[in-house]
PDB file of C-alpha atoms in Angstrom:
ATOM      1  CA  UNK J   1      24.821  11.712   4.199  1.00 37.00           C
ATOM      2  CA  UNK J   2      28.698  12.088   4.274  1.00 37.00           C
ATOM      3  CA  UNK J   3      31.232  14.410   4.830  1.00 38.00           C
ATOM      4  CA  UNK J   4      34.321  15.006   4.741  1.00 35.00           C
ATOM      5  CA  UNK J   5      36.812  18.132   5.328  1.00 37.00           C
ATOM      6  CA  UNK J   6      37.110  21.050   3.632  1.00 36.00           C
ATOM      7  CA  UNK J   7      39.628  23.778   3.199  1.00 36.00           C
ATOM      8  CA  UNK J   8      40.581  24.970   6.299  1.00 34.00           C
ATOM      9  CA  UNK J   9      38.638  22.724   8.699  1.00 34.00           C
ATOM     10  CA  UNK J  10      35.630  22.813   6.826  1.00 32.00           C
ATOM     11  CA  UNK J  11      32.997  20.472   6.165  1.00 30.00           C
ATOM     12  CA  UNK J  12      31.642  19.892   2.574  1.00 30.00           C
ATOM     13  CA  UNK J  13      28.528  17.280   1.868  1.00 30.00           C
ATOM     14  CA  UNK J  14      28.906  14.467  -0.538  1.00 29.00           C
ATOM     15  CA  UNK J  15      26.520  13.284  -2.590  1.00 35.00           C
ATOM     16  CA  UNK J  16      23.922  11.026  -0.915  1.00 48.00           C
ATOM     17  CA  UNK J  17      25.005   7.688  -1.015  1.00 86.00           C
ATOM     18  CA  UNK J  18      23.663   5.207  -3.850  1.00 90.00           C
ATOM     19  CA  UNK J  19      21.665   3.500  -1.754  1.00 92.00           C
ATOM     20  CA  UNK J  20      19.589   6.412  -0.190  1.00 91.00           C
ATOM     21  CA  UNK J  21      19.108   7.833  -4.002  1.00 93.00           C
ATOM     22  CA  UNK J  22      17.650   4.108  -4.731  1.00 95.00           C
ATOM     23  CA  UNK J  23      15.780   4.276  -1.453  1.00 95.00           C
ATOM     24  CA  UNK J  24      14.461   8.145  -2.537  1.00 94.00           C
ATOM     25  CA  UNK J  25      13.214   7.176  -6.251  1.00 94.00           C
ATOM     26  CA  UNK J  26      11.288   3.918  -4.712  1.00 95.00           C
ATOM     27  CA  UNK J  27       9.617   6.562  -2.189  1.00 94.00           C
ATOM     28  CA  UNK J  28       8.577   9.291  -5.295  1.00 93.00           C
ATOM     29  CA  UNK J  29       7.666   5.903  -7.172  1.00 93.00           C
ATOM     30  CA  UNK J  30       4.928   4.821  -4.135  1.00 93.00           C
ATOM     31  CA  UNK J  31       4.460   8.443  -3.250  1.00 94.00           C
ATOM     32  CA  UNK J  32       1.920   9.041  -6.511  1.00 91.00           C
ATOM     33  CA  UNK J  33      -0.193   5.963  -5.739  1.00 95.00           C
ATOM     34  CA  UNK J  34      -0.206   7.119  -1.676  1.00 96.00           C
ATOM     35  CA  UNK J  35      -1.442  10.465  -3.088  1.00 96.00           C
ATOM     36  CA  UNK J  36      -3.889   8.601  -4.574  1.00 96.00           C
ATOM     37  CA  UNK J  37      -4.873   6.640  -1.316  1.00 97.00           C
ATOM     38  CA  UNK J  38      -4.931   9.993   0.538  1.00 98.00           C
ATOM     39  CA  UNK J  39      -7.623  11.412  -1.913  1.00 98.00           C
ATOM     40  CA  UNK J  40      -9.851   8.126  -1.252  1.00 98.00           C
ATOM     41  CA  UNK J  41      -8.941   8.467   2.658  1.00 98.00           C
ATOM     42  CA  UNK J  42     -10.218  12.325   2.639  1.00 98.00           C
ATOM     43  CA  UNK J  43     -13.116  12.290   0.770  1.00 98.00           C
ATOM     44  CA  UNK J  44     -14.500   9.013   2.433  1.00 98.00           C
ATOM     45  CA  UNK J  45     -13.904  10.754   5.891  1.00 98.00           C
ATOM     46  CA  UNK J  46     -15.558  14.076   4.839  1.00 98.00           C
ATOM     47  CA  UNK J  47     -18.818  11.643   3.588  1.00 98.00           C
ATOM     48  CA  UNK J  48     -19.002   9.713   6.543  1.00 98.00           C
ATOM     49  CA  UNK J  49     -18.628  12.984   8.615  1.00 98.00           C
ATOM     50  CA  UNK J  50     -21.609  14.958   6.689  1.00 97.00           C
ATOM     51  CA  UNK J  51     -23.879  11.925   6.987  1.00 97.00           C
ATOM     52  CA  UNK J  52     -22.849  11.702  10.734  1.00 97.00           C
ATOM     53  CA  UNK J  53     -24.161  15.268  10.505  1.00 96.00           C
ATOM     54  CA  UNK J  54     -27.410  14.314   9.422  1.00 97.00           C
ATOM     55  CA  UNK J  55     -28.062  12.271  12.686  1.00 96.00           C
ATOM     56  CA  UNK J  56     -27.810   8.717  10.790  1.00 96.00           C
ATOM     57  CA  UNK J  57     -25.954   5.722  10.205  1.00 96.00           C
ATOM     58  CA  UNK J  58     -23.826   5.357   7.300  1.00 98.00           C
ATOM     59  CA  UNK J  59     -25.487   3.134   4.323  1.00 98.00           C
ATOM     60  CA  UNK J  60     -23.954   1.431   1.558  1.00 96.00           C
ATOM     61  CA  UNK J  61     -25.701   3.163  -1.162  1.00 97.00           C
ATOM     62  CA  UNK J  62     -23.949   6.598   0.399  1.00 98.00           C
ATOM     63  CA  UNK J  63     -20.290   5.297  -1.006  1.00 98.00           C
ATOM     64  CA  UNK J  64     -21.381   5.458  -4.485  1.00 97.00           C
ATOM     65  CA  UNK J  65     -20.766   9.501  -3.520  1.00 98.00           C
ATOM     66  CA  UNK J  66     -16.801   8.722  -3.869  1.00 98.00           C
ATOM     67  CA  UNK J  67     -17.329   6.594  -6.935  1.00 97.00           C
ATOM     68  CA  UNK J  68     -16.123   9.788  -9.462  1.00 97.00           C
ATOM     69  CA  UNK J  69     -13.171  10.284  -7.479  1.00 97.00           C
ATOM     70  CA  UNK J  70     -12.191   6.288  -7.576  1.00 97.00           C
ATOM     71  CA  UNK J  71     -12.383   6.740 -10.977  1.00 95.00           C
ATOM     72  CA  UNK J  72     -10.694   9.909 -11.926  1.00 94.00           C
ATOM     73  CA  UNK J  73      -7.468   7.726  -9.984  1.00 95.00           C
ATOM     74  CA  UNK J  74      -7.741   4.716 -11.625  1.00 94.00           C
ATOM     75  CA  UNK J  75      -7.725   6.692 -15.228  1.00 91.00           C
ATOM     76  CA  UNK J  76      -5.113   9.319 -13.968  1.00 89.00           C
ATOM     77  CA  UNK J  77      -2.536   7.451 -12.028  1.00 86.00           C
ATOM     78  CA  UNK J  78      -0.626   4.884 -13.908  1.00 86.00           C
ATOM     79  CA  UNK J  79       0.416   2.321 -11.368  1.00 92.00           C
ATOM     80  CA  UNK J  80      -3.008   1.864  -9.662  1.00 95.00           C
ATOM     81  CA  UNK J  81      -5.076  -0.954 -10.955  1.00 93.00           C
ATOM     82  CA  UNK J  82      -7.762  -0.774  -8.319  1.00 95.00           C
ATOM     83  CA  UNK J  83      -8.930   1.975  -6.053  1.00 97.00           C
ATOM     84  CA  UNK J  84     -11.696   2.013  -3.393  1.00 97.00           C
ATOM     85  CA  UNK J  85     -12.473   2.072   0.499  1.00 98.00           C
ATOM     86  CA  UNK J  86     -12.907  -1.261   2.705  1.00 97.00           C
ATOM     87  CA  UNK J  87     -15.710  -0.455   5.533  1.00 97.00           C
ATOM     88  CA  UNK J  88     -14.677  -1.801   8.749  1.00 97.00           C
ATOM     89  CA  UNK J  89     -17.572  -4.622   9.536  1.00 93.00           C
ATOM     90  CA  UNK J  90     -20.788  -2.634  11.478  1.00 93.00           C
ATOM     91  CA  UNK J  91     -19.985   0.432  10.008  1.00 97.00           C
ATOM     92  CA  UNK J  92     -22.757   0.956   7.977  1.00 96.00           C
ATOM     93  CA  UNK J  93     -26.557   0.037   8.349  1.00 96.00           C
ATOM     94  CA  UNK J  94     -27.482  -2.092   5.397  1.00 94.00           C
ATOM     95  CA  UNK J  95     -24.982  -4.793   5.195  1.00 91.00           C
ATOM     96  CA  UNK J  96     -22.893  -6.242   7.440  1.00 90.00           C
ATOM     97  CA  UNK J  97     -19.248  -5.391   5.167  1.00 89.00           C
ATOM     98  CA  UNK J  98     -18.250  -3.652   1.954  1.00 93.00           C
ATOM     99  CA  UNK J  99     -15.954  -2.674  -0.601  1.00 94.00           C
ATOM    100  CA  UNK J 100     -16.695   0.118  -2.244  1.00 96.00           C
ATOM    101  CA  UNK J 101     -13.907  -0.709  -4.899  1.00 96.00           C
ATOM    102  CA  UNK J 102     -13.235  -0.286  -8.619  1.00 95.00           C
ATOM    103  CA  UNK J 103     -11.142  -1.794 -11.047  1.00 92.00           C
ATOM    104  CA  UNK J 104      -9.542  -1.148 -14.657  1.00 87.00           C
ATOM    105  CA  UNK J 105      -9.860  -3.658 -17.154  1.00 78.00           C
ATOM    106  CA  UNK J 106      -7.247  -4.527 -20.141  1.00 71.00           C
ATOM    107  CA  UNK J 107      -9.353  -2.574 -22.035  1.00 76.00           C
ATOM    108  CA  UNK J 108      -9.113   0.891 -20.040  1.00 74.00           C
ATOM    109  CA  UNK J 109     -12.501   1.101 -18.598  1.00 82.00           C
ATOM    110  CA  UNK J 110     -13.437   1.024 -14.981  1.00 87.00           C
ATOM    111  CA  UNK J 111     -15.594  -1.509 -13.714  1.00 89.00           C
ATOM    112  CA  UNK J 112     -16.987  -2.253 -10.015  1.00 89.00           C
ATOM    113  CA  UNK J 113     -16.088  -5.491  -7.840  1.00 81.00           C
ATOM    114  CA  UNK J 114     -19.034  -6.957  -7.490  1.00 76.00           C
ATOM    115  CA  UNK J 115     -18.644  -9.789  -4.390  1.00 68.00           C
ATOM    116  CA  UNK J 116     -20.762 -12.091  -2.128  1.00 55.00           C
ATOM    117  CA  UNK J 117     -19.912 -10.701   1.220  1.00 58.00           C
ATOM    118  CA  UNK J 118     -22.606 -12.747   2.963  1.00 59.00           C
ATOM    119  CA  UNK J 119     -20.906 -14.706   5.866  1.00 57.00           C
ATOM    120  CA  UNK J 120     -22.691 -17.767   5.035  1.00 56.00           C
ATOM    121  CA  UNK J 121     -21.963 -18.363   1.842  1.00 54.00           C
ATOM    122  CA  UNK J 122     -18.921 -16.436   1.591  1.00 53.00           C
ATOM    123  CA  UNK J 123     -14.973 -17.070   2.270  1.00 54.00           C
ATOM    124  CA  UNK J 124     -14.310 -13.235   1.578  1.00 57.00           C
ATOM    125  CA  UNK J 125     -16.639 -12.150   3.869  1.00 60.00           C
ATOM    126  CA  UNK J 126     -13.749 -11.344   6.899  1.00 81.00           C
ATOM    127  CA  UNK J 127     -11.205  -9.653   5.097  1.00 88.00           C
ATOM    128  CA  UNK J 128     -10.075  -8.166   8.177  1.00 92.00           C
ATOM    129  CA  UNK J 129      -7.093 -10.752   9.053  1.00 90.00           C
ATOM    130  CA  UNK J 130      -5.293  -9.709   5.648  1.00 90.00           C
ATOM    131  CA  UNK J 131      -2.399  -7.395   6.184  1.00 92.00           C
ATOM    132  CA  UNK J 132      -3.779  -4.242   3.712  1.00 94.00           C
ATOM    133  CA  UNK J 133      -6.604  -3.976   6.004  1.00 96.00           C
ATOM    134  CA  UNK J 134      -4.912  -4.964   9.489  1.00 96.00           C
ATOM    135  CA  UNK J 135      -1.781  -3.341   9.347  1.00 93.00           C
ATOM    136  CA  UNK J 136      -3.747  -0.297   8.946  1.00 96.00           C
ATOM    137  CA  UNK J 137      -6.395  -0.616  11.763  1.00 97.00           C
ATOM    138  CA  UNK J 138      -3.287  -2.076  14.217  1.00 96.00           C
ATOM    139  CA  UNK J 139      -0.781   1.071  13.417  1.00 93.00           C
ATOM    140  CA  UNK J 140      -2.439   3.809  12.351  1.00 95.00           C
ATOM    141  CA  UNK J 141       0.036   3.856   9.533  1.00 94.00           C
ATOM    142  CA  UNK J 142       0.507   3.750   5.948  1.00 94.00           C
ATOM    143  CA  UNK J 143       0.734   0.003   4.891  1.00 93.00           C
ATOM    144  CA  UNK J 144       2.132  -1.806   1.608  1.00 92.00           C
ATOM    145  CA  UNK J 145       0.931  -5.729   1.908  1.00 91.00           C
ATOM    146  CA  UNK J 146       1.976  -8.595  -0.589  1.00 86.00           C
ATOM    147  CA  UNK J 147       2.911  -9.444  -3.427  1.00 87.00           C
ATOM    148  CA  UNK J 148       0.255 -11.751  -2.863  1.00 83.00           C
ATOM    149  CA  UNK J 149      -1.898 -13.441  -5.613  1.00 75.00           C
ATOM    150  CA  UNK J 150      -5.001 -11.137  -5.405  1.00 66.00           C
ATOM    151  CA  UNK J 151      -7.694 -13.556  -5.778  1.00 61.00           C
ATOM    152  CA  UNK J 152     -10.407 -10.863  -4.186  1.00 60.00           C
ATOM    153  CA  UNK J 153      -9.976  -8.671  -7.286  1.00 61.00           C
ATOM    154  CA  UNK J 154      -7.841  -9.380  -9.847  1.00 57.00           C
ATOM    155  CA  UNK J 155      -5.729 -12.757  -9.879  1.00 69.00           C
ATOM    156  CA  UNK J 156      -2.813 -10.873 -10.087  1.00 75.00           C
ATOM    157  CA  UNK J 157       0.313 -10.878  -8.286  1.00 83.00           C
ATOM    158  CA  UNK J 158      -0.259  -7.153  -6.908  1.00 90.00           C
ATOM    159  CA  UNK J 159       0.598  -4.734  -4.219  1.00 93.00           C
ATOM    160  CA  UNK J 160      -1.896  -3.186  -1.992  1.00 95.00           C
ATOM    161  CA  UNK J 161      -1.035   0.150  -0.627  1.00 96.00           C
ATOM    162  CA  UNK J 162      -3.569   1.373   2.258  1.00 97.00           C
ATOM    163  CA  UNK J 163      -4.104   3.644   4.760  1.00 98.00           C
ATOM    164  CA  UNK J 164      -6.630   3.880   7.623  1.00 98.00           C
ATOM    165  CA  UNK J 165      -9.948   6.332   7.554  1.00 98.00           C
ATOM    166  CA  UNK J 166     -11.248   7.381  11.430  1.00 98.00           C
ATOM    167  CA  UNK J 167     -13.823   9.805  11.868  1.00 97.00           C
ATOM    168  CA  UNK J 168     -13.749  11.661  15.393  1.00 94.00           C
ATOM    169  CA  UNK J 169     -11.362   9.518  16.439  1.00 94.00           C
ATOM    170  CA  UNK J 170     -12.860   6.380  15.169  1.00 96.00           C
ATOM    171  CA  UNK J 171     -11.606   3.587  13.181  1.00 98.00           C
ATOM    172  CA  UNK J 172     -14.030   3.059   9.975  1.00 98.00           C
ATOM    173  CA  UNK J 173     -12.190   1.162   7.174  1.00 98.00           C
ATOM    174  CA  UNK J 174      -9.230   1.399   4.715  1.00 98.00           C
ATOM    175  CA  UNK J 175      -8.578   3.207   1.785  1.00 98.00           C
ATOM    176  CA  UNK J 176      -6.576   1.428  -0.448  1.00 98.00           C
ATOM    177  CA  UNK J 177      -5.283   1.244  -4.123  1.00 97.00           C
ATOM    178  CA  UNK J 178      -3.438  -1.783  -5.814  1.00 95.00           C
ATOM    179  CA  UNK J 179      -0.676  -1.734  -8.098  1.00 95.00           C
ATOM    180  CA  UNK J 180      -0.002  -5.354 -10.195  1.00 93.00           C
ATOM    181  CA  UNK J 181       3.334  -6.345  -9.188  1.00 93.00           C
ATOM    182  CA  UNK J 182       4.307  -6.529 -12.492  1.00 92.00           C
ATOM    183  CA  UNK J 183       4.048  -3.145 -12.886  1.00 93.00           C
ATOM    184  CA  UNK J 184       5.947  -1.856 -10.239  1.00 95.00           C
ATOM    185  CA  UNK J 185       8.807  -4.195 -10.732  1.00 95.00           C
ATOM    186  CA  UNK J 186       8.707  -2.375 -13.922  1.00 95.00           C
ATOM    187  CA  UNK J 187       9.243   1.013 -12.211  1.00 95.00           C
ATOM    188  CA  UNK J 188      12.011  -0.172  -9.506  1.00 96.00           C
ATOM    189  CA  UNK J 189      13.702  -2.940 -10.431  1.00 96.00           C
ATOM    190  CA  UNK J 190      16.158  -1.020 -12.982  1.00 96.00           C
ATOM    191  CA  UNK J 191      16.558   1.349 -10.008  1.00 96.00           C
ATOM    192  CA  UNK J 192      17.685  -1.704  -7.569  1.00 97.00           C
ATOM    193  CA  UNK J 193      19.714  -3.026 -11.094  1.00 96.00           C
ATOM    194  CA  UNK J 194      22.105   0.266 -10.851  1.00 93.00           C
ATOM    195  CA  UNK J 195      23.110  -0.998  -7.205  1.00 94.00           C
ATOM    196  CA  UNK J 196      26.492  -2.755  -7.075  1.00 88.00           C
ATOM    197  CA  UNK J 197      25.009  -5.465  -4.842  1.00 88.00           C
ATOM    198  CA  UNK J 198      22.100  -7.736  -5.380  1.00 93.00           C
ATOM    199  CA  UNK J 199      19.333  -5.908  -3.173  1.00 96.00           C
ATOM    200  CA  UNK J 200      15.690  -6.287  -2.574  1.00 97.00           C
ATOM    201  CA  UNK J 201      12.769  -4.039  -1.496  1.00 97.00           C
ATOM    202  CA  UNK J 202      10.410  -5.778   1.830  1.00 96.00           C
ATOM    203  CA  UNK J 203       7.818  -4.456   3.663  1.00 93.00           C
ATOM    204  CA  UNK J 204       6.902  -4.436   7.478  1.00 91.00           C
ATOM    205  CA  UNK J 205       6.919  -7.632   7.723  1.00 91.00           C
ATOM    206  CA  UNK J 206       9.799  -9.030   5.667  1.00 94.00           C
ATOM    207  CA  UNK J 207       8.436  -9.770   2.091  1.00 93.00           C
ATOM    208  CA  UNK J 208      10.019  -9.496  -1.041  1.00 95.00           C
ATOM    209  CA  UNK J 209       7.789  -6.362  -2.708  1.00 94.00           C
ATOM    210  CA  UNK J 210      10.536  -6.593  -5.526  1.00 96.00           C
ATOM    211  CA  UNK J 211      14.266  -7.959  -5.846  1.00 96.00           C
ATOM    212  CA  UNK J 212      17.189  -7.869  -8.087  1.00 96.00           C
ATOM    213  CA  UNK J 213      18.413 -10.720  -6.026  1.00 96.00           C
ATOM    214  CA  UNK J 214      17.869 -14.044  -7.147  1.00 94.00           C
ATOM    215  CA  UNK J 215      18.238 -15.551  -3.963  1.00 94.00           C
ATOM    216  CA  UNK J 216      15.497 -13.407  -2.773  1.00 95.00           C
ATOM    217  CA  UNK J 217      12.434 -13.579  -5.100  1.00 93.00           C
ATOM    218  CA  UNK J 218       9.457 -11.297  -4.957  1.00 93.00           C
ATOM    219  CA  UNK J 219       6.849 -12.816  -2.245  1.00 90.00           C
ATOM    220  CA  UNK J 220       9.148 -14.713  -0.683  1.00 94.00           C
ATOM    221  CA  UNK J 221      10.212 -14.259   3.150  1.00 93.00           C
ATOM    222  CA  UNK J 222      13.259 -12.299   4.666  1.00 94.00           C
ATOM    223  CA  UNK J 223      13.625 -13.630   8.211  1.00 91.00           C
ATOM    224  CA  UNK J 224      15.409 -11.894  11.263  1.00 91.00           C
ATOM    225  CA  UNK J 225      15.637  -8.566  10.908  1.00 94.00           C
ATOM    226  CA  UNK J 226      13.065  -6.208  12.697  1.00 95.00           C
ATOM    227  CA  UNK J 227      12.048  -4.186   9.531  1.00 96.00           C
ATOM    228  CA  UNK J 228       9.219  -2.387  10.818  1.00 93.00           C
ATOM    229  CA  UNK J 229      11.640  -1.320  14.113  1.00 95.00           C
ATOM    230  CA  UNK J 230      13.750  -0.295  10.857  1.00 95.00           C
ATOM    231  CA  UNK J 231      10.802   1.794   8.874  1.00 94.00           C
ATOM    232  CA  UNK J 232       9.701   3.400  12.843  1.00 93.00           C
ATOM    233  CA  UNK J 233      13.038   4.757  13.327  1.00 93.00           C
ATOM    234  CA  UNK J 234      13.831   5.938   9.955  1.00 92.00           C
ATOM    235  CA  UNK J 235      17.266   5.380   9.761  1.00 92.00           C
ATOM    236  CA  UNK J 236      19.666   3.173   8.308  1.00 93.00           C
ATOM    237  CA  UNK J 237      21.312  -0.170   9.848  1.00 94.00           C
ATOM    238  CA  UNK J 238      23.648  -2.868   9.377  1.00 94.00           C
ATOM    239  CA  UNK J 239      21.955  -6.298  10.474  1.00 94.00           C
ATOM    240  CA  UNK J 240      24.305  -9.222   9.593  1.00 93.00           C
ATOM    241  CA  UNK J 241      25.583  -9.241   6.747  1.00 93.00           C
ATOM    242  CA  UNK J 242      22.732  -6.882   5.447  1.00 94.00           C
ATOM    243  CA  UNK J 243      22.829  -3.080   5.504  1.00 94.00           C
ATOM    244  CA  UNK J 244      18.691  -1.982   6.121  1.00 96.00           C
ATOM    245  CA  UNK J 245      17.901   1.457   4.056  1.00 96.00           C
ATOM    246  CA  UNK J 246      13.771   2.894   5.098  1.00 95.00           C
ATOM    247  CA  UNK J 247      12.673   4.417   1.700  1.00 94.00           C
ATOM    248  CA  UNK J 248      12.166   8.076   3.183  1.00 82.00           C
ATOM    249  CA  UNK J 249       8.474   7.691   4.578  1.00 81.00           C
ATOM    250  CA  UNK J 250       6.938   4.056   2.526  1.00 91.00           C
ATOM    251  CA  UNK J 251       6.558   1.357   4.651  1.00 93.00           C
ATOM    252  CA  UNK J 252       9.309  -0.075   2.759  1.00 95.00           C
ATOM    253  CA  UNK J 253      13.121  -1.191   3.310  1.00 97.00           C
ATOM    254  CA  UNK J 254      15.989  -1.574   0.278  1.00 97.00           C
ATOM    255  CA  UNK J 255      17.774  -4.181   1.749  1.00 97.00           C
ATOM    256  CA  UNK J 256      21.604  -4.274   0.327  1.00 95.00           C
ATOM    257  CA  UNK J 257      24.818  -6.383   0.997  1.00 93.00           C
ATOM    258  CA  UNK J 258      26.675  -4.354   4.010  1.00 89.00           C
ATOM    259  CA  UNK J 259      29.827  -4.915   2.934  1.00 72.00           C
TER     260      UNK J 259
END
C-alpha cells in the first residue's frame, strides 16, 4: 500500500494499488471453491478418524459417508465441476487406490467417476506424480495445478484446486475440486482486462492458469522466475521486466509489466 504526506507531517493511505485489487478479487474468486475443498478436507478427516476409532482399517465402501456433502458442493458452488477426495495408495483395505469423486453433467445432475484403477490394466492407476495430488503431499499446502486437459474426468481444459487430508499427523490423500478453465477465465479475465498492461495469472510452478496476454496463453510455461519463493513470502517483486503480485493466500501470482 502507499502513502504519502499529510497535513502537517502526516501520513494518509492511498488506495491499494490496481494490481493488488486484481490480485484480491482473483483470491475471493478461488476462495469459494477452497471453501469448498476445506469442507471435503474436514469431513474426510473426521471419517477416517471415527473409523480409526473403531480399531480398523479404512475401506472403500466407508467414503460413500462424504458422498452428500460432495454433492451439496457441486450443486451449490458455481465454479466447481467436480468434487471428491483422492486416497493416498494403501490407505484403505479393499483396493489398492481410489477416488471417491463426483461430477456434474451438462444437464445439472451429479454423477460418480467410475475408473479402472487396477495397476495392470490401468494407466490411471498412479495418479500420484500429477501436480493436484503431489504438490499437496510435498508442501502441506493449498495447490492449484493445470490448465491441463483433464482426461481422468472430464476432457476439459480445467483447474484442479486441492489440499492435503492427514489424520494424527498422517498423510492420507487429497481433497480436491475442479473448476473448467473456461469457466474461470470467465470470472478473471475481465478483472486482468481492467489492468493497463497485458498480465497473466501462474501457479507454483509457472503456468498460465489464465492471461490477458497474448504472448502468454493459458497452459503455457513462464520460465525464470521463482513463483512459489514469490507465493511463500507473500509479497510483491520486480523480476526482469516483470513485477510478481501473490493473490493474498491462492497459490497463485498476477504477473504484470514492471514498468
Amino acid at each position: 500500500m502507499r502513502r504519502s504526506p499529510g497535513p502537517a507531517g502526516a501520513t494518509a493511505t492511498l488506495d491499494v494499488s490496481a494490481e493488488a485489487a486484481v490480485a484480491a478479487q482473483v483470491r475471493r474468486t478461488l476462495e469459494a471453491v477452497f471453501e469448498a475443498v476445506a469442507e471435503t478436507r474436514a469431513e474426510t478427516a473426521a471419517l477416517l478418524t471415527r473409523v480409526a476409532d473403531e480399531g480398523r482399517r479404512p475401506a472403500s465402501v466407508d467414503l460413500a459417508a462424504l458422498r452428500p456433502g460432495l454433492h451439496l458442493r457441486l450443486t451449490r458452488q458455481e465454479l466447481v465441476s467436480g468434487a471428491g477426495f483422492v486416497a493416498a495408495p494403501g490407505l484403505l483395505g479393499d483396493v489398492p487406490a481410489w477416488l471417491e469423486w463426483w461430477q456434474q453433467g451438462s444437464d445439472g445432475g451429479v454423477r460418480p467417476l467410475l475408473l479402472d484403477l487396477d495397476p495392470e490394466h490401468s494407466a490411471y492407476s498412479d495418479y500420484t506424480h500429477w501436480d493436484w495430488f503431489a504438490l499437496p503431499r510435498d508442501t502441506g499446502q493449498r495447490a492449484v495445478a493445470g490448465p491441463y486437459v483433464d482426461y481422468l474426468c472430464s476432457d476439459e481444459y480445467s483447474l484442479t484446486l486441492s489440499a492435503p487430508v492427514h489424520t494424527d499427523g498422517r498423510f492420507v490423500g487429497v481433497a480436491a475440486a475442479d473448476v473448467y478453465l473456461r469457466h474461470f477465465e470467465g470470472a478473471v479475465v475481465p478483472l486482468l482486462q481492467r489492468l493497463p498492461g497485458a498480465s497473466y495469472l501462474v501457479n507454483a510452478r509457472g503456468r498460465v492458469a489464465a492471461s490477458a496476454d497474448p504472448a502468454h496463453l493459458a497452459g503455457s510455461l513462464t520460465r525464470g522466475p521463482d513463483f512459489a519463493g514469490v507465493l511463500a513470502a507473500a509479497r510483491s517483486t520486480v523480476h526482469g521486466a516483470m513485477r510478481l503480485v501473490p493473490c493474498d493466500g491462492v497459490p497463485l501470482v498476477l504477473v504484470t509489466p514492471a514498468g
